XYZ file of C-alpha atoms in Angstrom:
632
model
C 106.988 42.056 148.698
C 107.884 39.424 146.095
C 105.107 37.183 144.750
C 105.469 33.974 142.738
C 103.161 33.325 139.779
C 104.066 29.953 138.337
C 107.626 30.189 137.023
C 107.953 33.984 137.360
C 108.282 36.407 140.266
C 106.995 39.980 140.502
C 107.482 42.790 142.989
C 110.338 43.764 145.292
C 112.663 44.940 142.532
C 111.743 42.337 139.904
C 111.324 43.556 136.341
C 107.899 44.693 135.135
C 105.937 41.783 133.662
C 103.787 42.162 130.512
C 100.433 40.434 130.280
C 97.366 40.298 128.050
C 93.979 38.568 127.894
C 92.361 36.254 125.380
C 89.160 37.256 123.601
C 88.244 33.776 122.383
C 85.411 31.670 123.874
C 87.037 29.745 126.717
C 85.248 26.532 125.689
C 86.874 26.781 122.254
C 90.020 25.077 123.463
C 91.869 25.176 120.150
C 91.205 28.868 119.508
C 92.178 29.820 123.062
C 95.390 27.782 122.951
C 96.368 29.274 119.594
C 95.745 32.808 120.822
C 97.763 32.168 123.977
C 100.645 30.956 121.819
C 100.449 34.039 119.604
C 100.508 36.236 122.707
C 103.444 34.379 124.263
C 105.372 34.529 120.988
C 104.716 38.276 120.801
C 106.178 38.815 124.277
C 103.360 38.320 126.790
C 104.628 36.731 129.998
C 101.224 35.924 131.495
C 97.839 35.446 129.820
C 94.449 35.884 131.493
C 91.427 33.849 130.367
C 87.735 34.569 130.933
C 86.255 32.050 133.383
C 82.507 32.535 133.730
C 81.314 29.192 135.048
C 82.410 25.765 136.255
C 82.559 24.326 132.752
C 84.990 27.038 131.654
C 86.999 26.690 134.859
C 87.406 22.954 134.298
C 88.439 23.524 130.672
C 91.402 25.574 131.860
C 93.057 22.228 132.631
C 92.841 21.226 128.954
C 94.131 24.599 127.765
C 97.061 24.484 130.179
C 97.894 20.855 129.348
C 98.042 21.494 125.594
C 100.168 24.600 126.074
C 102.627 22.625 128.199
C 102.733 19.838 125.597
C 103.624 22.433 122.967
C 106.420 23.869 125.073
C 104.732 26.929 126.601
C 105.159 27.083 130.372
C 104.198 30.709 131.016
C 101.583 31.228 133.749
C 97.852 31.480 133.100
C 95.333 33.531 135.073
C 91.607 32.824 135.423
C 89.405 35.935 135.326
C 86.480 35.285 137.677
C 83.473 37.415 138.564
C 80.613 36.653 140.974
C 81.016 32.938 141.750
C 83.405 31.819 144.537
C 83.049 28.160 143.504
C 84.369 28.984 140.015
C 87.367 30.764 141.553
C 88.090 27.784 143.814
C 87.976 25.363 140.877
C 90.265 27.563 138.763
C 92.728 27.987 141.642
C 93.457 24.251 141.496
C 94.249 24.387 137.769
C 96.130 27.583 136.859
C 98.857 29.736 138.385
C 96.786 32.805 139.217
C 93.159 33.780 139.814
C 91.744 37.269 139.537
C 88.674 38.132 141.597
C 86.721 41.384 141.700
C 85.874 42.591 145.237
C 82.890 44.422 143.804
C 81.030 41.247 142.937
C 82.839 38.387 144.691
C 80.614 36.635 147.181
C 78.598 39.736 148.039
C 74.894 39.753 148.761
C 72.117 41.430 146.827
C 72.542 45.214 146.574
C 70.572 47.189 149.141
C 69.500 50.846 149.142
C 72.364 53.058 150.424
C 70.497 53.925 153.621
C 70.191 50.218 154.491
C 73.945 49.826 155.001
C 74.142 50.428 158.714
C 77.380 49.533 160.475
C 75.826 46.225 161.495
C 74.798 45.337 157.930
C 78.174 46.488 156.564
C 80.078 44.224 158.964
C 77.704 41.291 158.427
C 78.422 41.334 154.704
C 82.131 41.607 155.433
C 81.852 38.450 157.531
C 80.174 36.658 154.624
C 83.031 37.727 152.346
C 85.504 36.406 154.928
C 83.812 32.987 154.860
C 83.768 32.911 151.057
C 87.393 33.897 150.657
C 88.760 31.664 153.425
C 88.237 28.470 151.427
C 89.681 30.080 148.276
C 92.826 31.101 150.149
C 93.263 27.585 151.512
C 93.148 26.187 147.967
C 95.535 28.869 146.672
C 97.965 28.077 149.493
C 97.784 24.338 148.795
C 98.428 24.741 145.057
C 100.802 27.731 145.171
C 98.293 29.870 143.279
C 98.590 33.651 143.270
C 95.515 35.827 143.792
C 94.852 39.188 142.166
C 92.466 41.498 143.976
C 91.269 43.389 140.915
C 89.047 46.388 141.665
C 87.085 47.957 138.807
C 85.788 51.506 139.103
C 82.557 50.513 137.399
C 81.716 47.564 139.629
C 82.231 48.654 143.220
C 79.929 46.819 145.603
C 76.762 48.563 146.767
C 78.049 48.661 150.354
C 81.311 50.362 149.320
C 79.369 52.804 147.141
C 77.100 53.608 150.087
C 80.040 54.357 152.373
C 82.614 55.961 150.048
C 80.812 56.789 146.827
C 82.037 56.179 143.302
C 85.518 57.460 144.172
C 89.207 56.509 144.260
C 88.808 56.212 148.042
C 86.023 53.666 147.521
C 88.197 51.684 145.112
C 91.169 51.690 147.470
C 89.086 50.659 150.489
C 87.438 47.897 148.462
C 90.887 46.437 147.812
C 92.144 47.031 151.347
C 89.207 45.139 152.845
C 90.213 42.031 150.889
C 93.920 42.576 151.582
C 93.218 42.715 155.325
C 91.134 39.544 155.144
C 93.969 37.780 153.303
C 96.503 38.954 155.874
C 94.279 37.662 158.690
C 94.573 34.249 157.032
C 98.354 34.713 156.655
C 98.052 34.613 152.860
C 100.469 36.932 151.067
C 100.728 35.647 147.479
C 98.735 38.705 146.392
C 98.638 41.196 143.518
C 96.442 44.312 143.554
C 94.966 46.402 140.721
C 92.821 49.532 140.461
C 91.290 49.827 136.994
C 89.100 52.507 135.437
C 88.428 53.909 131.985
C 88.941 57.390 133.444
C 92.731 57.797 133.480
C 92.713 60.295 136.329
C 90.649 58.005 138.590
C 92.839 55.005 137.748
C 95.973 56.949 138.705
C 94.532 58.422 141.900
C 93.074 55.107 143.096
C 96.349 53.273 142.478
C 98.390 55.902 144.313
C 95.917 55.759 147.176
C 95.979 51.983 147.579
C 99.789 52.012 147.483
C 99.818 54.644 150.240
C 97.395 52.579 152.320
C 99.387 49.365 151.844
C 102.600 51.147 152.867
C 100.898 52.596 155.940
C 99.854 49.087 157.011
C 103.254 47.562 156.270
C 102.010 45.346 153.456
C 103.148 46.605 150.040
C 102.026 43.919 147.599
C 102.818 43.998 143.848
C 100.578 46.222 141.738
C 99.146 45.465 138.305
C 98.470 48.489 136.072
C 95.981 49.044 133.275
C 93.438 51.503 131.917
C 90.320 49.481 131.260
C 88.106 50.190 128.251
C 90.827 52.403 126.714
C 89.511 51.863 123.182
C 91.546 51.393 120.019
C 93.940 53.140 117.672
C 95.475 56.465 118.606
C 93.202 57.214 121.559
C 93.554 53.732 123.058
C 97.340 53.966 123.017
C 97.392 57.520 124.376
C 94.955 56.760 127.195
C 96.804 53.605 128.234
C 100.237 55.247 128.082
C 99.024 58.267 130.061
C 97.719 56.145 132.940
C 100.296 53.359 133.018
C 103.188 55.704 132.204
C 102.299 58.149 134.981
C 102.530 55.407 137.599
C 105.588 53.671 136.153
C 107.335 57.054 136.219
C 106.729 57.123 139.985
C 108.084 53.629 140.495
C 104.611 52.107 140.888
C 103.711 48.990 138.914
C 104.948 45.401 138.737
C 102.831 44.058 135.869
C 101.003 45.908 133.098
C 98.364 45.261 130.487
C 97.478 47.660 127.679
C 93.758 47.039 127.032
C 92.979 47.747 123.371
C 89.829 47.019 121.382
C 91.991 45.250 118.817
C 93.616 41.863 118.350
C 95.203 41.362 121.794
C 98.574 40.713 120.138
C 98.604 44.430 119.240
C 98.719 45.247 122.959
C 102.171 43.752 123.429
C 104.360 46.264 121.493
C 102.729 49.153 123.374
C 103.396 47.475 126.711
C 106.985 46.688 125.698
C 107.573 50.342 124.815
C 106.268 51.445 128.216
C 108.461 48.931 130.039
C 111.543 50.167 128.160
C 110.681 53.746 129.117
C 110.284 52.691 132.755
C 113.703 51.037 132.703
C 115.224 54.259 131.344
C 113.434 56.392 133.940
C 114.540 54.107 136.761
C 118.185 55.008 136.178
C 117.339 58.733 136.345
C 115.888 58.702 139.874
C 112.370 58.926 141.273
C 110.454 62.226 141.098
C 108.806 61.792 144.484
C 112.221 62.184 146.130
C 112.108 65.924 145.407
C 108.558 66.691 144.323
C 106.685 64.552 146.815
C 104.095 61.865 145.983
C 101.484 62.408 143.302
C 98.013 63.643 144.158
C 95.049 61.418 144.979
C 92.391 63.994 144.096
C 92.182 66.666 141.430
C 93.225 69.956 142.970
C 94.741 71.947 140.099
C 97.360 74.598 140.671
C 95.573 78.000 140.623
C 96.440 79.974 137.490
C 95.602 83.280 135.858
C 92.279 82.745 134.015
C 92.041 82.984 130.247
C 89.245 84.663 128.291
C 86.981 82.216 126.494
C 87.213 79.592 129.262
C 90.098 77.753 127.588
C 91.221 75.246 130.209
C 94.307 73.789 128.543
C 96.344 74.923 125.559
C 97.877 73.235 122.527
C 100.896 74.828 120.848
C 102.096 73.665 117.430
C 104.727 74.590 114.868
C 103.771 76.443 111.687
C 106.112 77.752 109.005
C 103.758 80.284 107.414
C 101.190 80.956 110.137
C 98.511 78.574 108.856
C 97.088 75.757 110.948
C 98.493 72.264 110.268
C 95.141 70.645 111.069
C 91.384 71.191 110.820
C 91.048 72.130 114.497
C 93.538 74.992 114.929
C 95.892 74.807 117.912
C 95.511 77.630 120.412
C 98.977 78.999 119.648
C 101.100 78.599 116.519
C 104.879 78.896 116.771
C 106.292 80.583 113.671
C 109.256 78.448 112.663
C 109.965 80.725 109.676
C 108.654 84.171 110.663
C 109.747 85.780 107.397
C 107.280 83.556 105.501
C 104.267 84.867 107.421
C 101.749 86.299 104.961
C 98.428 86.575 106.779
C 97.355 86.312 110.385
C 94.303 84.174 111.026
C 91.687 86.247 112.901
C 91.696 85.473 116.611
C 94.727 83.175 116.338
C 97.609 83.659 118.769
C 101.199 83.211 117.627
C 104.627 82.703 119.162
C 107.988 83.438 117.605
C 111.615 83.704 118.606
C 112.197 86.907 120.571
C 114.854 88.194 118.171
C 112.626 87.749 115.114
C 109.793 89.344 117.067
C 111.932 92.408 117.827
C 112.794 92.760 114.134
C 109.378 92.086 112.602
C 106.401 92.004 114.943
C 106.598 94.490 117.810
C 103.541 96.219 116.367
C 101.313 93.109 116.365
C 99.627 92.139 119.660
C 98.647 88.677 118.402
C 102.284 87.594 118.173
C 104.065 86.826 121.440
C 107.839 86.790 121.806
C 109.291 83.575 123.231
C 112.035 84.756 125.557
C 114.783 82.424 126.824
C 115.194 82.445 130.593
C 118.639 84.035 130.332
C 117.171 87.121 128.604
C 113.946 87.296 130.584
C 114.868 89.799 133.294
C 116.391 92.253 130.811
C 113.423 91.857 128.456
C 110.800 92.413 131.149
C 112.504 95.273 132.985
C 114.099 97.158 130.078
C 112.674 96.324 126.658
C 108.944 95.866 127.255
C 108.368 99.086 129.249
C 110.020 101.088 126.467
C 107.651 99.848 123.759
C 104.556 101.839 122.751
C 101.103 100.354 122.432
C 100.939 98.316 119.240
C 98.683 99.202 116.366
C 96.991 96.551 114.283
C 96.752 96.332 110.496
C 93.429 97.353 109.034
C 90.810 94.712 109.679
C 93.029 92.819 112.117
C 91.369 92.411 115.542
C 93.444 93.220 118.606
C 91.755 90.603 120.769
C 92.703 86.962 120.908
C 92.075 83.976 123.097
C 94.987 85.054 125.278
C 94.480 88.828 125.525
C 91.650 90.571 127.281
C 89.296 92.529 125.004
C 89.370 96.316 125.228
C 92.760 96.326 126.980
C 95.532 97.402 124.574
C 98.735 95.467 125.137
C 101.230 98.230 125.731
C 104.624 97.989 127.339
C 104.681 95.482 130.175
C 101.033 94.577 129.494
C 101.926 92.831 126.237
C 101.439 89.046 126.191
C 104.814 87.320 126.338
C 106.118 83.799 126.843
C 109.119 82.492 128.751
C 111.157 79.520 127.509
C 112.803 77.740 130.440
C 114.071 74.414 131.644
C 113.499 73.369 135.253
C 117.082 74.439 136.020
C 116.835 77.894 134.401
C 113.347 78.538 135.795
C 114.337 78.388 139.460
C 116.510 81.563 139.569
C 113.768 83.753 138.067
C 110.855 82.528 140.188
C 110.867 85.770 142.252
C 110.477 87.822 139.067
C 107.471 85.728 138.048
C 105.686 86.660 141.287
C 104.964 90.043 139.690
C 104.207 88.767 136.176
C 101.407 86.171 136.562
C 100.215 86.605 132.964
C 103.525 85.439 131.464
C 103.058 82.101 129.701
C 105.813 79.652 130.660
C 107.027 77.098 128.118
C 108.780 74.462 130.224
C 111.075 72.122 128.335
C 113.195 69.188 129.421
C 115.856 67.182 127.631
C 116.348 64.879 130.602
C 115.997 61.096 130.169
C 113.198 61.417 132.752
C 111.333 64.623 131.782
C 108.257 63.966 133.907
C 110.470 63.943 137.007
C 111.975 67.313 136.074
C 108.562 68.748 135.242
C 107.083 67.543 138.542
C 109.949 69.013 140.535
C 109.731 72.448 138.871
C 105.934 72.610 138.946
C 105.743 71.533 142.572
C 108.120 74.381 143.392
C 105.869 76.787 141.479
C 102.843 75.487 143.370
C 104.585 75.969 146.720
C 105.562 79.509 145.642
C 101.905 80.268 144.740
C 102.863 81.266 141.192
C 99.807 81.590 138.959
C 101.540 81.470 135.572
C 100.193 79.017 133.040
C 102.713 76.354 132.012
C 103.008 74.618 128.650
C 105.019 71.376 128.620
C 107.406 71.322 125.651
C 108.581 67.854 124.623
C 110.952 67.296 121.701
C 111.381 64.027 119.819
C 113.070 62.663 116.703
C 111.147 59.630 115.444
C 109.432 58.378 112.304
C 107.137 56.071 114.315
C 103.811 57.753 115.124
C 102.866 55.178 117.778
C 106.235 55.595 119.495
C 105.650 59.352 119.626
C 102.136 58.929 121.038
C 103.227 56.456 123.704
C 106.310 58.318 124.907
C 104.754 61.789 124.824
C 101.680 60.551 126.708
C 103.751 58.836 129.374
C 106.074 61.820 129.851
C 103.507 64.637 129.769
C 100.632 63.002 131.644
C 102.004 63.059 135.223
C 101.995 66.874 135.406
C 98.738 67.190 133.454
C 96.778 64.610 135.457
C 97.708 66.399 138.677
C 96.647 69.800 137.310
C 100.162 71.225 137.604
C 100.587 72.060 133.909
C 98.134 73.735 131.560
C 99.033 72.689 128.050
C 101.351 70.817 125.732
C 103.645 71.525 122.777
C 104.999 68.474 120.962
C 107.814 68.910 118.452
C 109.245 66.141 116.300
C 112.240 66.153 113.967
C 111.187 62.964 112.155
C 108.945 62.384 109.152
C 105.626 62.206 111.026
C 103.065 64.646 109.598
C 102.571 67.743 111.733
C 98.828 67.060 111.803
C 99.543 63.709 113.475
C 101.793 65.368 116.058
C 99.101 67.941 116.900
C 96.437 65.225 117.092
C 98.578 63.391 119.649
C 98.885 66.559 121.750
C 95.118 67.039 121.706
C 94.577 63.380 122.560
C 96.882 63.645 125.572
C 94.965 66.614 127.002
C 91.704 64.735 126.472
C 93.038 61.538 128.073
C 94.069 63.608 131.114
C 90.521 65.024 131.301
C 91.641 68.618 130.777
C 89.874 69.362 127.500
C 87.715 67.647 124.877
C 88.582 67.880 121.184
C 86.799 64.875 119.663
C 84.209 62.227 120.404
C 85.453 60.037 123.231
C 84.858 56.313 122.938
C 84.987 54.068 126.001
C 85.345 50.549 124.609
C 86.284 47.286 126.289
C 89.119 45.219 124.815
C 86.861 42.175 124.337
C 87.155 38.868 126.146
C 85.424 35.507 126.204
C 82.294 37.190 127.611
C 81.877 39.533 124.628
C 78.584 38.960 122.857
C 79.439 40.445 119.439
C 82.412 41.394 117.248
C 83.330 44.442 119.281
C 86.050 45.678 116.920
C 83.589 45.713 114.027
C 80.850 47.324 116.126
C 83.182 50.037 117.436
C 84.255 50.837 113.884
C 80.618 51.187 112.780
C 79.669 53.314 115.809
C 82.604 55.613 115.042
C 81.568 55.906 111.403
C 78.178 57.255 112.456
C 79.138 59.369 115.483
C 82.727 60.602 114.988
C 81.517 64.186 114.474
C 79.783 64.378 117.884
C 82.814 65.824 119.664
C 80.697 66.944 122.626
C 79.818 63.343 123.571
C 81.342 60.310 125.267
C 80.012 57.041 123.833
C 80.640 53.602 125.353
C 80.744 50.334 123.407
C 80.797 47.436 125.867
C 80.829 43.726 125.151
C 78.762 42.413 128.051
C 76.904 43.284 131.240
C 79.615 42.150 133.713
C 81.499 45.440 133.708
C 79.759 47.204 130.843
C 77.178 49.401 132.588
C 79.594 50.301 135.377
C 82.711 50.888 133.293
C 80.827 53.233 130.978
C 81.858 55.736 133.667
C 80.567 59.161 132.675
C 79.644 58.189 129.106
C 76.667 60.068 127.705
C 75.425 57.031 125.759
C 76.190 53.318 125.785
C 75.943 50.323 123.438
C 76.111 47.208 125.674
C 75.810 43.530 124.832
C 72.747 42.036 126.542
C 72.797 38.489 125.149
C 73.636 36.664 121.927
C 72.526 38.951 119.086
C 70.972 41.415 121.549
C 72.017 44.909 122.639
C 70.820 47.399 125.250
C 71.176 51.145 124.607
C 71.934 53.400 127.576
C 71.456 57.093 128.220
C 73.994 57.714 130.953
C 73.560 54.866 133.451
C 69.949 54.190 132.451
C 68.936 51.511 129.928
C 66.451 53.084 127.502
C 66.241 50.410 124.751
C 66.513 46.867 126.088
C 67.367 43.639 124.252
C 67.055 45.053 120.757
C 68.342 43.026 117.767
C 72.009 43.718 117.038
C 71.249 44.633 113.417
C 69.074 47.534 114.605
C 71.282 48.685 117.471
C 73.275 51.473 115.808
C 70.117 53.000 114.331
C 68.504 52.850 117.783
C 71.585 54.460 119.351
C 71.366 57.344 116.883
C 67.634 57.691 117.531
C 68.190 57.890 121.303
C 70.861 60.562 120.782
C 68.419 62.527 118.606
C 65.567 62.176 121.107
C 67.779 63.714 123.781
C 68.793 66.675 121.624
C 72.451 65.695 121.311
C 72.539 64.855 117.604
C 74.267 67.071 115.058
C 74.442 66.512 111.332
C 77.857 65.855 109.825
C 79.290 69.254 108.807
C 80.137 69.745 105.159
C 83.743 70.590 104.244
C 84.419 74.267 104.821
C 81.655 74.721 107.397
């Protein structure tokens, strides 16, 4: 369905529209206008503005007027929470209004057991009355309406019925969509946002399925809220947005970074260009079926040490390119290998392995699909049990202790593309411990990966699969964005079990490996470093969030076992902290509340003391660790 937003259209085959949001005080007309202009000049095609109260709603008229006088006619969107009257005022003045079903015109939260069917429907009727007048105003002024669900701010009645789940998010949106359809209002956009990439993807897929089932497929806006900044913010956003764009879902996007909002635009532009390229290569759901709406990973052969997902990286001499060693190192120059790191697993070309390493159980041969049957049926059974050099342990993270790897029991890896994998699937039925390195040189690799992995899942193959993606770029951000978008679909759905990024450009290998680790963490498969859930800042933010996030990171970056949220205000802050262990949330001008999980434990403390209080709360709960010294 095509929807008009001012002078642009979205949906029904229209191109994907890029948007952003101001972080200036809405009553500072000059600052807001100037930031809008910077965003439009950078490539934003729609800008959203915080609208907390009637005064801010009325000032949208001044902002819009000045922009028009200066030659900027792109649409504006008012971001409204809680107050229906504010939304109605804004709808008369700008081209689009966003409302949040979780807090729009709902009553006071009740205990879960109080939401009987009668109470549930009574509150729905109140919502119907509140939204009816808004829709009449939107219809009169040609204003579009975004039904923007946030994972962290579902209404109490939806939480009572569906829980804090993708289903609850989708039903929250569908309730409002149905009410709009009853009023014959169709100028709608829908969004499902969460800081948890997996939940954002599942909820969006689910609401699209529900809209299709009811014959009302409205345009969808995509974004990962509270994605953070820097490397992790870009990876998390690209993983979520890219996964859905790869499936043909998404009509507008926003990359939410805790940075100057202008920095969001190049990331969004890169994702849109990727989506345009993928579109010409076909849609993966045509062969692989639709993506999952709950996490049900493909069953695989377990690994010792409880390693859930693997990182493979290149190494010329067998040493790790970064402080946290990858699980497997691929020997790019096997003849340069001097010493094996204890407990480290290695890969090398099967021919070099046959010449140099048949006696070493820690080094796996990487066998091309065309040689696999001969290697497994003829070569491996003829080999004796390997012996290890003095002092070199036989065990590794990928071999079982006390079981010598002899003959066909040796750990081996298969290098295959989706096309070359299919003919040898029957052989893999009897070799579940073989590690599969799946590579694609297609313009749409995630589609090829999904197709091959779905076939493996249907065949009940339990082999672990590493996604191998190859690039040639000198731009680290470009690598992060594209690799995240192309690897995430299979990882988010639990179809693949690891990642191997290779790059022929000048980017440092440590940076490439860090991106691979960040992708696995964004897809919720493994944790390598402290995870920060941070909002992108808006007119509601009560402190300099970029500066605060930087300071929080300085003091807590070594706490890799924790998730820490830094949130600008109480509107979405406590909810969008998701599963954060600790939270730093703006409570008022110059005031901060510290959270342990969802519970506030230090309320309204002065901002200058807040980081020290956060550290103290972490210590009191036994989660603090001192910064390790180099070499420890």
